[in-house]
Short mmCIF file of N, CA and C in Angstrom, two decimals:
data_model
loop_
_atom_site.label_atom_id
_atom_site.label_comp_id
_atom_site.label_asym_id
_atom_site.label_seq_id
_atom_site.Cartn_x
_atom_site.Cartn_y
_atom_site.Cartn_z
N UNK A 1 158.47 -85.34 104.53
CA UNK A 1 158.94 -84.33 103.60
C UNK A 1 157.78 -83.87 102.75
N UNK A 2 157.84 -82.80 102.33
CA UNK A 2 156.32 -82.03 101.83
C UNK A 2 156.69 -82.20 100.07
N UNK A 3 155.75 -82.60 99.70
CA UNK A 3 156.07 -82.83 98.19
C UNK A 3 155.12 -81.04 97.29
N UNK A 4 155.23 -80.30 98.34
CA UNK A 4 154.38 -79.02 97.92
C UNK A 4 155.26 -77.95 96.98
N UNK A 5 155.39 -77.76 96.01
CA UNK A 5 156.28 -76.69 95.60
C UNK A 5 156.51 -75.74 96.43
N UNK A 6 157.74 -75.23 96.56
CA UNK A 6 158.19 -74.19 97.04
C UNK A 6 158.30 -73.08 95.88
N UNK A 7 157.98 -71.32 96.81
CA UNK A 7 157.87 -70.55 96.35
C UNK A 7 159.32 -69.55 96.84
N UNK A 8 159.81 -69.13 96.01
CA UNK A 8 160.86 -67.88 96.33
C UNK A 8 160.40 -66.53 97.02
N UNK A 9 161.06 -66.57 98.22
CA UNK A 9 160.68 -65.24 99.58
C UNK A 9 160.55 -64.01 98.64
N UNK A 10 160.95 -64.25 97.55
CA UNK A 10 161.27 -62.23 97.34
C UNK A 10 160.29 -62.66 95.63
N UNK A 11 160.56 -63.48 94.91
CA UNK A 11 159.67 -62.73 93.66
C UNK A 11 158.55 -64.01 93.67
N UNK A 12 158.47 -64.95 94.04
CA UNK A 12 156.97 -66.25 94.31
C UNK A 12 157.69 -67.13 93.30
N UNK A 13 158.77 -67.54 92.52
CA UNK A 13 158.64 -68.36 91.06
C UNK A 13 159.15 -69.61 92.34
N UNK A 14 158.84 -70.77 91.26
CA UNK A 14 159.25 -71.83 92.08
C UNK A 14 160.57 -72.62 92.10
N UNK A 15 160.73 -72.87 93.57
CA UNK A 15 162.38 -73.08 93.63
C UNK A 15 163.01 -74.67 93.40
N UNK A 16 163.61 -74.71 93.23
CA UNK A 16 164.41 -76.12 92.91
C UNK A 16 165.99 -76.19 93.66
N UNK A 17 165.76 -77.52 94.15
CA UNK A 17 166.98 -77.81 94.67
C UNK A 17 167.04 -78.06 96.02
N UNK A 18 168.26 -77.89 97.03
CA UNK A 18 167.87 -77.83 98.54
C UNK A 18 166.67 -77.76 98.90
N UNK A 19 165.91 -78.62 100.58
CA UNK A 19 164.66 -78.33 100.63
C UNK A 19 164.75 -76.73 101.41
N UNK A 20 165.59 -76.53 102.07
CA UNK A 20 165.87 -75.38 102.86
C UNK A 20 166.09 -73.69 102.41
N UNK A 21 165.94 -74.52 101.11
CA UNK A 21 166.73 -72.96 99.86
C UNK A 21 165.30 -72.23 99.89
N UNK A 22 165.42 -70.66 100.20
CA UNK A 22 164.01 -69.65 100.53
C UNK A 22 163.97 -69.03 99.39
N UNK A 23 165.03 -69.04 98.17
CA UNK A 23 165.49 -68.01 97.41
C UNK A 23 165.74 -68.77 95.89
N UNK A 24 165.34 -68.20 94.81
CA UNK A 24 165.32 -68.63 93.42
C UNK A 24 166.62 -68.51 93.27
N UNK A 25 167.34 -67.59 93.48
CA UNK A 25 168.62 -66.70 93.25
C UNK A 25 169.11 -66.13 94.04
N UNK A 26 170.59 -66.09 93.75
CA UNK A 26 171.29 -64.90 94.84
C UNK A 26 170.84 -63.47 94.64
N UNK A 27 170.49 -62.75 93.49
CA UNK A 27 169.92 -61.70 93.09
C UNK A 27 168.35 -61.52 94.27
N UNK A 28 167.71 -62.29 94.38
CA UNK A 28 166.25 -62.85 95.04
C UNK A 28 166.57 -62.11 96.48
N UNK A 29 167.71 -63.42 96.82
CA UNK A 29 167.85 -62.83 98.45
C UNK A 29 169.05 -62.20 98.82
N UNK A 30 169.01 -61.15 97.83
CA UNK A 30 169.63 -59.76 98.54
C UNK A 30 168.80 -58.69 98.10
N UNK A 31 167.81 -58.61 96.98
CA UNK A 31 166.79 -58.01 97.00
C UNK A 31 166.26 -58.10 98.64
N UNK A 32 165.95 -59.66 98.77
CA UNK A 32 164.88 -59.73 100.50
C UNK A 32 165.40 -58.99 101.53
N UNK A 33 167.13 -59.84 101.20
CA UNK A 33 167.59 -58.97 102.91
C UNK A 33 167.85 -57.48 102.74
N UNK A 34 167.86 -56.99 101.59
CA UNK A 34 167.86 -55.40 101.35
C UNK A 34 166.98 -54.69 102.10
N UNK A 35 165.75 -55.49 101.52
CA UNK A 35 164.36 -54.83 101.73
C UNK A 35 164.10 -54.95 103.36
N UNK A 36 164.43 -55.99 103.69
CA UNK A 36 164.72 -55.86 105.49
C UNK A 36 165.18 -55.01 106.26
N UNK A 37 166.59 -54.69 105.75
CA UNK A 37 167.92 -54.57 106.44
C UNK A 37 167.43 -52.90 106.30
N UNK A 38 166.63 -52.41 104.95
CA UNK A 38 166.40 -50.98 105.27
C UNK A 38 165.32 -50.75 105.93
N UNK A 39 164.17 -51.43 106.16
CA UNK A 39 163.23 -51.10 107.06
C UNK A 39 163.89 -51.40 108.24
N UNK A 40 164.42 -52.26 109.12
CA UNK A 40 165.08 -52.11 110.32
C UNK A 40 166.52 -51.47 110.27
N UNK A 41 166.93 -50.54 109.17
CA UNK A 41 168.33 -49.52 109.93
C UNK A 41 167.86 -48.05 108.98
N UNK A 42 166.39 -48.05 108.91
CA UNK A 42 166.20 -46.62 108.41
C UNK A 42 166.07 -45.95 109.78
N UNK A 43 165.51 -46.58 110.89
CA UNK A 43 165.36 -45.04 111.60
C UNK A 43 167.11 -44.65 112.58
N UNK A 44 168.08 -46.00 112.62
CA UNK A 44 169.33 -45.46 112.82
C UNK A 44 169.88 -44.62 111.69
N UNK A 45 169.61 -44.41 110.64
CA UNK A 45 170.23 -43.81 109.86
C UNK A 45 169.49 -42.75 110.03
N UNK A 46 168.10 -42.25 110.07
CA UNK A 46 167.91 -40.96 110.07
C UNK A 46 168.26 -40.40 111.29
N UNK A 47 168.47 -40.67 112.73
CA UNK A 47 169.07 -40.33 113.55
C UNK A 47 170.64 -40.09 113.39
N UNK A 48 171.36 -40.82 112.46
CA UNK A 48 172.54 -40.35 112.37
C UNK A 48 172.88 -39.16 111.35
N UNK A 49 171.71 -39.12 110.54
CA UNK A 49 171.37 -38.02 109.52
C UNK A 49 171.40 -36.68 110.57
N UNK A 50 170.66 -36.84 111.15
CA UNK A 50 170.13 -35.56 111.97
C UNK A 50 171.56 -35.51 113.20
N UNK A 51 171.98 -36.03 113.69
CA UNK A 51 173.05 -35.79 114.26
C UNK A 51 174.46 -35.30 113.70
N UNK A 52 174.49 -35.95 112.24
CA UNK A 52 175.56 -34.83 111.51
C UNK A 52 175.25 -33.39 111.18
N UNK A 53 174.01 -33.43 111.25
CA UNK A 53 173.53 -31.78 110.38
C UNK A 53 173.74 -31.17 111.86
N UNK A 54 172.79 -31.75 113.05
CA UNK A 54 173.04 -31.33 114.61
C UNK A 54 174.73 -30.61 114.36
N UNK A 55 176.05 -31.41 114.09
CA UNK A 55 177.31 -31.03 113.98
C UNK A 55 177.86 -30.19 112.87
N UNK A 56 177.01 -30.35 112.11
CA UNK A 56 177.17 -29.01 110.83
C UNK A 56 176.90 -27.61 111.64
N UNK A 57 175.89 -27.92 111.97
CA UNK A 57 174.96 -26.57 112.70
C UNK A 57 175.93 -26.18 113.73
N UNK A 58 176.52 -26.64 114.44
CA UNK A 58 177.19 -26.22 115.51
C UNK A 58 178.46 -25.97 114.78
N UNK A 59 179.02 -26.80 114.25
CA UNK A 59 181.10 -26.25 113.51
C UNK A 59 180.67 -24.83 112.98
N UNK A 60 178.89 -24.57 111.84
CA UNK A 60 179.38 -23.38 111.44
C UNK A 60 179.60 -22.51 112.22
N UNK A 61 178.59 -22.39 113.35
CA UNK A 61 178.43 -21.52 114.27
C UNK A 61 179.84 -21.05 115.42
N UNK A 62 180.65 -22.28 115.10
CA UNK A 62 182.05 -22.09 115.88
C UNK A 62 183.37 -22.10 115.07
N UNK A 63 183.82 -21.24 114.12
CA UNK A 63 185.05 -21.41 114.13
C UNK A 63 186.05 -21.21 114.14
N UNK A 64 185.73 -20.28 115.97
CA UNK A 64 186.60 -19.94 116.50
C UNK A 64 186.87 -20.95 117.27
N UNK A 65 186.26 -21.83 118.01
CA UNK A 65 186.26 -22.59 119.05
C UNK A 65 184.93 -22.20 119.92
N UNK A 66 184.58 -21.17 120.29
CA UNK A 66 183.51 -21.03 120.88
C UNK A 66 182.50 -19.79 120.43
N UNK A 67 181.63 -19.55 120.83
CA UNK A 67 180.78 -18.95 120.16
C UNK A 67 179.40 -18.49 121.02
N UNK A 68 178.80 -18.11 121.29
CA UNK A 68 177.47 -17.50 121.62
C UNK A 68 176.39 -17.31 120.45
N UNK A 69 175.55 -18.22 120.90
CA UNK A 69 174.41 -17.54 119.96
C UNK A 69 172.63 -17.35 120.61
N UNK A 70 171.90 -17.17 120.31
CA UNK A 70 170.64 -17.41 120.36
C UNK A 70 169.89 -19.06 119.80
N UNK A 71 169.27 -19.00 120.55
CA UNK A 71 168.21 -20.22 120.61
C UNK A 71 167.50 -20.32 119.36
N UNK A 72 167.39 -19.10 118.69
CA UNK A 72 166.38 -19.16 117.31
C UNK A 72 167.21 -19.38 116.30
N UNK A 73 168.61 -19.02 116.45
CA UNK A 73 169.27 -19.09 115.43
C UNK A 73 169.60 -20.82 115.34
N UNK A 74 170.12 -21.40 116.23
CA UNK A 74 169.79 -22.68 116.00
C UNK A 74 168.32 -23.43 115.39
N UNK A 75 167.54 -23.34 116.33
CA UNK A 75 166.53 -23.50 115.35
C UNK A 75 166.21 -23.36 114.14
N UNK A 76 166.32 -22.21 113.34
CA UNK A 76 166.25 -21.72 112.23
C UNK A 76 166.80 -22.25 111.31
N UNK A 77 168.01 -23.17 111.83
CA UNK A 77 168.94 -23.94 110.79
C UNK A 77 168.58 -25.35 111.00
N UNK A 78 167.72 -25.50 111.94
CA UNK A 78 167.00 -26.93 111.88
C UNK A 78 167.47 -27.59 112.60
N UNK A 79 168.43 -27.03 113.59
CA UNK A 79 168.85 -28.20 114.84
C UNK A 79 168.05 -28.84 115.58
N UNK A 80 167.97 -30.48 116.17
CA UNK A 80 167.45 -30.90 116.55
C UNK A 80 167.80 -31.33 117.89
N UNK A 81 167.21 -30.43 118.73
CA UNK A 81 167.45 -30.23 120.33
C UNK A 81 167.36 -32.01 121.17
N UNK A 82 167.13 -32.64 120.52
CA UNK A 82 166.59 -34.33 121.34
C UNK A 82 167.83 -34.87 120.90
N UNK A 83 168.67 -35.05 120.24
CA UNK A 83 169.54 -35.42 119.78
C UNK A 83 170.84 -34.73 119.84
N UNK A 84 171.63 -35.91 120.39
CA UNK A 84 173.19 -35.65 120.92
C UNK A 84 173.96 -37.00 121.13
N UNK A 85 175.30 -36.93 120.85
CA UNK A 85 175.63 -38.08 120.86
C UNK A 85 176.20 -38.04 122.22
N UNK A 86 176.58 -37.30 123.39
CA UNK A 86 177.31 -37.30 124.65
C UNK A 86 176.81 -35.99 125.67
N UNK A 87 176.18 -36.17 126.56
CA UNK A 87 176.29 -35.28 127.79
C UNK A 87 177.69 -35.28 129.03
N UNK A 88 177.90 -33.88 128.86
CA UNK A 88 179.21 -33.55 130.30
C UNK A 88 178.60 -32.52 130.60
N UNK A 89 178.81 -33.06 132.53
CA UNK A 89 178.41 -31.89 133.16
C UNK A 89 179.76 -31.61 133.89
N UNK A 90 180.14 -30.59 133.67
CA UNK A 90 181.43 -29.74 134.30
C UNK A 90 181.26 -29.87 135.95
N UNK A 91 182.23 -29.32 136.53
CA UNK A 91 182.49 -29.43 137.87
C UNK A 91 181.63 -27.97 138.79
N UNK A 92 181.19 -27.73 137.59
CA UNK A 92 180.73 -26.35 138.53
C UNK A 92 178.59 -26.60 137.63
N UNK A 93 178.93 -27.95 137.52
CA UNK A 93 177.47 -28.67 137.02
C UNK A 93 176.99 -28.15 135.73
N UNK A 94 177.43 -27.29 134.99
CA UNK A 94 177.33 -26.92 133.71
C UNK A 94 177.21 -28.10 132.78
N UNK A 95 175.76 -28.32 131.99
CA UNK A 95 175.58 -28.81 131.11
C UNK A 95 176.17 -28.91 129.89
N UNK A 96 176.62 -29.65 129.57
CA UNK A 96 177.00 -29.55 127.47
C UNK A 96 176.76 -30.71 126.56
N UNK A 97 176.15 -30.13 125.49
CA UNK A 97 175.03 -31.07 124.75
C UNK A 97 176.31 -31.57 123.78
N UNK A 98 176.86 -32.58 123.62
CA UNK A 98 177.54 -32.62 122.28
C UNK A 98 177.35 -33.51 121.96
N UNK A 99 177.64 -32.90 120.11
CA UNK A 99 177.47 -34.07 118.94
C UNK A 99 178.52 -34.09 117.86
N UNK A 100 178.98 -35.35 118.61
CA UNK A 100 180.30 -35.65 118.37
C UNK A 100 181.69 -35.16 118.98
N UNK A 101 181.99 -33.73 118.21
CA UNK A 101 183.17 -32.83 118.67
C UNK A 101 182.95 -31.90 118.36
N UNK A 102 181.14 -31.04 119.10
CA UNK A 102 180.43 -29.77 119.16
C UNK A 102 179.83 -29.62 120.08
N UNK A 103 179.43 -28.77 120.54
CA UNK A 103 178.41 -28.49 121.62
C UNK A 103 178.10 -27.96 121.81
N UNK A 104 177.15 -27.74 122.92
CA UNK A 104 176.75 -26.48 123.50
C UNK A 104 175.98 -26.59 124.73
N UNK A 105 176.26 -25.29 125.42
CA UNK A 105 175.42 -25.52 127.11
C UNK A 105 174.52 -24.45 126.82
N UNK A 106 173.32 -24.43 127.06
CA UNK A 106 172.24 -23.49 127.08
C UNK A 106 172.23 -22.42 128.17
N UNK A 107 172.20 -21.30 128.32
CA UNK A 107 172.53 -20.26 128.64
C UNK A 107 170.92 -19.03 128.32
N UNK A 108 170.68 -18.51 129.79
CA UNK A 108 169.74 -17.11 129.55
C UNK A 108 170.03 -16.23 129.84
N UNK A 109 169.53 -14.91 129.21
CA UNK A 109 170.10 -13.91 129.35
C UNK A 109 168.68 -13.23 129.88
N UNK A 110 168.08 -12.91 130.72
CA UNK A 110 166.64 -12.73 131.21
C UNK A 110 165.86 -13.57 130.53
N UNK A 111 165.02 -13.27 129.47
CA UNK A 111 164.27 -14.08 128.49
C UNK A 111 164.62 -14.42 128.08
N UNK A 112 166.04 -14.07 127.43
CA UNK A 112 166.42 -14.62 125.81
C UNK A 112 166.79 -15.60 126.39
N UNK A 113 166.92 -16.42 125.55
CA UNK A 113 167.39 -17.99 125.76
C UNK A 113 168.93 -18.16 124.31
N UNK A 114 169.74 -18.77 124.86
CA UNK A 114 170.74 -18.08 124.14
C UNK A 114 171.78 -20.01 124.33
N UNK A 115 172.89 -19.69 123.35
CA UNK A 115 173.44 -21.07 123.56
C UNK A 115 175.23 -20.75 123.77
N UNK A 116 176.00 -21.29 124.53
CA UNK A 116 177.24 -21.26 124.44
C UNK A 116 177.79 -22.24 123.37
N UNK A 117 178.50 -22.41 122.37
CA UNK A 117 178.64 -23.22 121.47
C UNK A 117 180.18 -23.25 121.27
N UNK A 118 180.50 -24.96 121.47
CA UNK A 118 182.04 -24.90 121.75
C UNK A 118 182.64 -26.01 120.97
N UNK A 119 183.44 -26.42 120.45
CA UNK A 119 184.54 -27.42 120.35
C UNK A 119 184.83 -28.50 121.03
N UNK A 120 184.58 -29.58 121.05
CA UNK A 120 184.65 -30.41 122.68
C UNK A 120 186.67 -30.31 122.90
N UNK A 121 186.69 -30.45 124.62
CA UNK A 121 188.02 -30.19 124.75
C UNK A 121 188.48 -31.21 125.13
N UNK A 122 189.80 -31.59 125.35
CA UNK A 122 190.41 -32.58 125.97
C UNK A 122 189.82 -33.34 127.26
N UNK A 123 189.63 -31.86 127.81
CA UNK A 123 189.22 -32.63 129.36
C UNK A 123 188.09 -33.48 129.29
N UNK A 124 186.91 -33.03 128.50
CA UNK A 124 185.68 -33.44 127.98
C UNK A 124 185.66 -34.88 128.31
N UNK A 125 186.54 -36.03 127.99
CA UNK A 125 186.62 -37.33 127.87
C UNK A 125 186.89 -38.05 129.62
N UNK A 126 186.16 -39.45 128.95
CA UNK A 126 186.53 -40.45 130.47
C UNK A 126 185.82 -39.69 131.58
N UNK A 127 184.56 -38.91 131.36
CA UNK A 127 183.90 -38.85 132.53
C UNK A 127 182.87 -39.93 133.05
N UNK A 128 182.75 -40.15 134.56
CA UNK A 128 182.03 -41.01 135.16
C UNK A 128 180.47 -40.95 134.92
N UNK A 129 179.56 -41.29 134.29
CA UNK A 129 178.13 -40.82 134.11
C UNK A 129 177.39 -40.86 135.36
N UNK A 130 177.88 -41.74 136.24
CA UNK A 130 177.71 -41.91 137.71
C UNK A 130 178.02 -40.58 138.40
N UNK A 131 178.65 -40.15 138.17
CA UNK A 131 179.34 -39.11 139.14
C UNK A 131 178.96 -37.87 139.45
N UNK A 132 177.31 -37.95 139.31
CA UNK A 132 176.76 -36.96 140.11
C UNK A 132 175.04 -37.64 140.66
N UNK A 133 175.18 -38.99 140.28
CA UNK A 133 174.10 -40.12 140.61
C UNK A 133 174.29 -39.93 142.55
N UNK A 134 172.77 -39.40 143.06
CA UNK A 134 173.11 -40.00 144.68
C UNK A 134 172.89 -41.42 144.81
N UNK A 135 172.94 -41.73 145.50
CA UNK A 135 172.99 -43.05 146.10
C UNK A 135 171.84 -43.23 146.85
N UNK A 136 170.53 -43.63 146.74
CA UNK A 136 169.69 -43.61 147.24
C UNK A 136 168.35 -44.45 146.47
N UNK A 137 169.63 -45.61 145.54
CA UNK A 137 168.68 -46.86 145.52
C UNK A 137 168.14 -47.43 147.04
N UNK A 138 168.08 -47.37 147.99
CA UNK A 138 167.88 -48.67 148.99
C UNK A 138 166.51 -47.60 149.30
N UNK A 139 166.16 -46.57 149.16
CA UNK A 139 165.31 -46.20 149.51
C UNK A 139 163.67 -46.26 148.35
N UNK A 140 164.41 -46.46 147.18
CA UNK A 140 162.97 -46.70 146.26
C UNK A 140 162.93 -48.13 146.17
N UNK A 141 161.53 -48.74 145.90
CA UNK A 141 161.08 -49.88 145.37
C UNK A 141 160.88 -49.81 144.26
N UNK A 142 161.89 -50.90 143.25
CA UNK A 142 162.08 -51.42 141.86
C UNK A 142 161.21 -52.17 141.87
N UNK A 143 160.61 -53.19 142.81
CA UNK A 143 159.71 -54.68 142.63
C UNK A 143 158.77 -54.33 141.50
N UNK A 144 158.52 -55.50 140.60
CA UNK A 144 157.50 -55.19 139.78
C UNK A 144 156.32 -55.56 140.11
#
């Protein structure tokens, strides 16, 4: 057993009591695990940041249910094209980006680059992510 003073994880004063105790106080270690818990769930939270505004950006743009717009106009409001919480591809292979219960399939009109922007629908749900995967593992090598 170490006869060395122990120091408290979060402010250094020295601890008393249990040899196992990391913490002066309960105040101590929830300061620590604070200071943890936000460096490992800041970058889920700014991804979930940016995925609500992603769904701001799209409800304003729809509320009719669907909508047409341009590519800049999204942009312009700061949508962030990498981010989506669900891909469906329709039966006729049509893409749709949604976040949450918004979306949109990207659409050109010669140059312009333009967005269909919709409401997600009923059918939307319980699709197979498989279900347009070929089958043609036996032909690549995974080996590392």
């Amino acid at each position: 057993m170490s006869s060395g003073i122990r120091k408290c994880a979060e402010c250094g004063q020295p601890i008393s009591g249990r040899s196992d105790k990391k913490f002066c106080s309960d105040q101590c270690r929830f300061l620590f695990n604070s200071d943890v818990r936000q460096k490992t769930e800041q970058p889920i939270l700014d991804v979930n940041k940016a995925l609500r505004k992603n769904r701001s950006i799209l409800k304003s743009l729809c509320p009719q249910g669907k909508a047409t717009v341009r590519k800049e106009v999204l942009t312009s409001m700061g949508y962030n094209f990498e981010l989506f919480t669900t891909i469906f591809i329709t039966k006729s292979k049509s893409v749709y980006y949604l976040c949450y219960d918004y979306g949109f399939t990207p659409l050109r009109e010669g140059k312009i680059q333009k967005a269909l922007v919709i409401s997600r629908q009923s059918y939307m749900k319980h699709r197979d992510p498989w279900l347009y995967v070929k089958d043609d593992i036996e032909k690549k090598d995974y080996s590392i």
